[in-house]
Short mmCIF file of C-alpha atoms and ligand atoms in Angstrom, two decimals:
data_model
loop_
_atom_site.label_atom_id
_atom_site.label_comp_id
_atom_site.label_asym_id
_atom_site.label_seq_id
_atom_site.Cartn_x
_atom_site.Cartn_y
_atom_site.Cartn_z
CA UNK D 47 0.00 0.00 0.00
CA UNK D 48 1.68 3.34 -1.07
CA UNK D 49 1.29 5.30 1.56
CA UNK D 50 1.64 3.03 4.87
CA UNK D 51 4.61 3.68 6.93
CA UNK D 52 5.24 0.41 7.50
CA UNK D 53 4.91 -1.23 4.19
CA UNK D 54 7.45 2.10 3.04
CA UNK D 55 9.81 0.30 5.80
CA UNK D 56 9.05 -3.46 4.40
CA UNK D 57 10.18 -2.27 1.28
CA UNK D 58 13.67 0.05 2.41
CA UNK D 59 12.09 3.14 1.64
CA UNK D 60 12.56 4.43 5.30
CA UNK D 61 14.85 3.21 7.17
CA UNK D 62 15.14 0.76 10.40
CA UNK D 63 16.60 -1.30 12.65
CA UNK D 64 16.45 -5.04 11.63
CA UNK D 65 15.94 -7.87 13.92
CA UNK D 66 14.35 -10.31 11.59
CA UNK D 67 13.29 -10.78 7.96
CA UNK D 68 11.65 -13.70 6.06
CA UNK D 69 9.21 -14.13 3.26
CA UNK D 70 6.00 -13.86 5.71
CA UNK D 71 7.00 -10.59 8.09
CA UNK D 72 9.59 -8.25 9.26
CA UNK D 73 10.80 -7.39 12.31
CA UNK D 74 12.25 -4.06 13.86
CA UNK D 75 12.79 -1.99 16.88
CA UNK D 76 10.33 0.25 17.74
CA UNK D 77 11.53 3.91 16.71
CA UNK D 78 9.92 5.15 20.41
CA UNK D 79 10.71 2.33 22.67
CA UNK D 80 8.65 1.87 25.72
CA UNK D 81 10.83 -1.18 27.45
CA UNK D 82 14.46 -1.75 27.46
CA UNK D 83 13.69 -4.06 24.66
CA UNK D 84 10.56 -3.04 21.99
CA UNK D 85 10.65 -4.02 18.81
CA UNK D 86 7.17 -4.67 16.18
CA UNK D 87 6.59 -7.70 13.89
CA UNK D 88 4.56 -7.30 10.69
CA UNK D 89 3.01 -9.15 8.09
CA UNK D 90 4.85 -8.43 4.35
CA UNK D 91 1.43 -8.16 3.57
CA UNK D 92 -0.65 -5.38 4.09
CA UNK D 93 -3.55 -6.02 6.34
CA UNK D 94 -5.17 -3.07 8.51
CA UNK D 95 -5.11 -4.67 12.04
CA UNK D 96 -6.01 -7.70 14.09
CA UNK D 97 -10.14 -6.69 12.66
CA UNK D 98 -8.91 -7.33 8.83
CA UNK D 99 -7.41 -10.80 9.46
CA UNK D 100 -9.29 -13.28 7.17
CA UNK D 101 -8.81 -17.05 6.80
CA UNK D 102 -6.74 -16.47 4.44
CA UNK D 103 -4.18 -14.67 6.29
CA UNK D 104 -4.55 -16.39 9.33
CA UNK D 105 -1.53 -18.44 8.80
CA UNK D 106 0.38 -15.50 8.88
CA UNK D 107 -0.42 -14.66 11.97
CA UNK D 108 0.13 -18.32 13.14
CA UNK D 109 3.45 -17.64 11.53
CA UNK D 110 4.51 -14.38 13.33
CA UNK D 111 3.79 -16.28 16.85
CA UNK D 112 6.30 -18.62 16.12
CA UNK D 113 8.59 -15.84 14.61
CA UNK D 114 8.18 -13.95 18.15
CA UNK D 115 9.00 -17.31 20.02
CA UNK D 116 11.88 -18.11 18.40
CA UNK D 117 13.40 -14.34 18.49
CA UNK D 118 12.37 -14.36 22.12
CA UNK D 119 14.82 -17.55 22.78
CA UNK D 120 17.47 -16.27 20.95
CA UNK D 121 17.61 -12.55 22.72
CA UNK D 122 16.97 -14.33 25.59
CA UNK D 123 13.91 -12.96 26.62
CA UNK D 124 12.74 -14.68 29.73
CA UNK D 125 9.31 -12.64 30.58
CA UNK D 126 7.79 -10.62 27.94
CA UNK D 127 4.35 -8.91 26.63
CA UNK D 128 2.71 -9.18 23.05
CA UNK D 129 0.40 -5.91 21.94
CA UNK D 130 -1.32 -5.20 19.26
CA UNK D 131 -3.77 -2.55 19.07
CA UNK D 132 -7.10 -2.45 17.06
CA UNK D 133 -8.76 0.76 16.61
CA UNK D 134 -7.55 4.79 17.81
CA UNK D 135 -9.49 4.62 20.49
CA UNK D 136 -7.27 1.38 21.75
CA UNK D 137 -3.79 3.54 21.31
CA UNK D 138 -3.36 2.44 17.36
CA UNK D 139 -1.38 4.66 15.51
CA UNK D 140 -0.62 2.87 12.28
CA UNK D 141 -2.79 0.91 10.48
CA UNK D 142 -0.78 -2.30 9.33
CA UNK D 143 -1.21 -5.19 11.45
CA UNK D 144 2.15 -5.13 14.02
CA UNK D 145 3.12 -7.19 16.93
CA UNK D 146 4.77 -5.15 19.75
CA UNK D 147 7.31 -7.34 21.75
CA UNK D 148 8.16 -5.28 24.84
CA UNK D 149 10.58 -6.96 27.73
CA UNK D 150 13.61 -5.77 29.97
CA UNK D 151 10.78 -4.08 32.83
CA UNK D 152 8.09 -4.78 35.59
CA UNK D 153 4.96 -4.20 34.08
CA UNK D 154 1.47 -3.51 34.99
CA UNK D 155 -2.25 -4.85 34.77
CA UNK D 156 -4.14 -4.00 33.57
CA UNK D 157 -2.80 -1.37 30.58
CA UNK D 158 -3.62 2.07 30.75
P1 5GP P 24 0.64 1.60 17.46
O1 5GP P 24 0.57 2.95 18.12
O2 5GP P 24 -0.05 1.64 16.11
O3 5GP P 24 0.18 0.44 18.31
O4 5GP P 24 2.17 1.30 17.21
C1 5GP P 24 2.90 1.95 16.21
C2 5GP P 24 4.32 1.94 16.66
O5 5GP P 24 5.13 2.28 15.55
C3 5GP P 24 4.65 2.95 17.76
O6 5GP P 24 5.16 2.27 18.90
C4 5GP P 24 5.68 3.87 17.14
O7 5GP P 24 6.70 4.28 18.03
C5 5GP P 24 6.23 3.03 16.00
N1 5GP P 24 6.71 3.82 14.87
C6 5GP P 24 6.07 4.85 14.27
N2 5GP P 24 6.81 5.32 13.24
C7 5GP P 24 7.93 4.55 13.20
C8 5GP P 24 9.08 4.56 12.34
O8 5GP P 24 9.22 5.35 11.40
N3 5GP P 24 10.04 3.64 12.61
C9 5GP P 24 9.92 2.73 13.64
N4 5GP P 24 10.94 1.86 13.81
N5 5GP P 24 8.85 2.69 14.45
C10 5GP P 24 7.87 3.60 14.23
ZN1 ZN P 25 1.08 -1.38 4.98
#
């Protein structure tokens, strides 16, 4: 989609901070961390949010769990929280579907 921030990043048009890249999704640090360690995992695919997720694209989803467990392992990540928000009124900012894998704090419950 031309002009999502996120699918500009996905293709190298702005820049960012790689963790993880396959043929399903991307991974990067958030640009405005809000743990020690914060970084967002989205589709290659442009879907909306959690609301536009179809049976179709389902296994991409299913895929991006097991993307977030295995980058978990490897940085180590002992206790951590998955986000995604659906909606403006939920704190969503940009509308492609992202992950947020936050870790390295004490958090709280429920979020504000
Ligand atoms: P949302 O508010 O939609 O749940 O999350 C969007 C996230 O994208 C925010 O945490 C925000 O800091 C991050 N973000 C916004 N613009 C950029 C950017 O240009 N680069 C990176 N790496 N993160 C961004
Ligand atoms: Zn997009």
């Amino acid at each position: 989609m031309s002009d999502c921030l996120f699918c500009k990043i996905i293709a190298g048009e702005i820049p960012s901070k790689k963790v993880y890249e396959d043929d399903l999704c991307y991974a990067f640090y958030d640009i405005d961390p809000q743990a020690p360690t914060h970084f967002l995992v989205i589709p290659k695919a442009h879907i909306a949010s959690v609301s536009a997720v179809t049976g179709d694209t389902a296994p991409i989803v299913g895929h991006i769990f097991e993307v977030i467990a295995r980058l978990a392992g490897e940085l180590g990540l002992e206790s951590y929280r998955v986000v995604s928000n659906i909606g403006p009124q939920a704190g969503q900012s940009v509308f492609h579907l992202h992950f947020h894998v936050l870790s390295g704090r004490d958090m709280t419950w429920p979020p504000g």
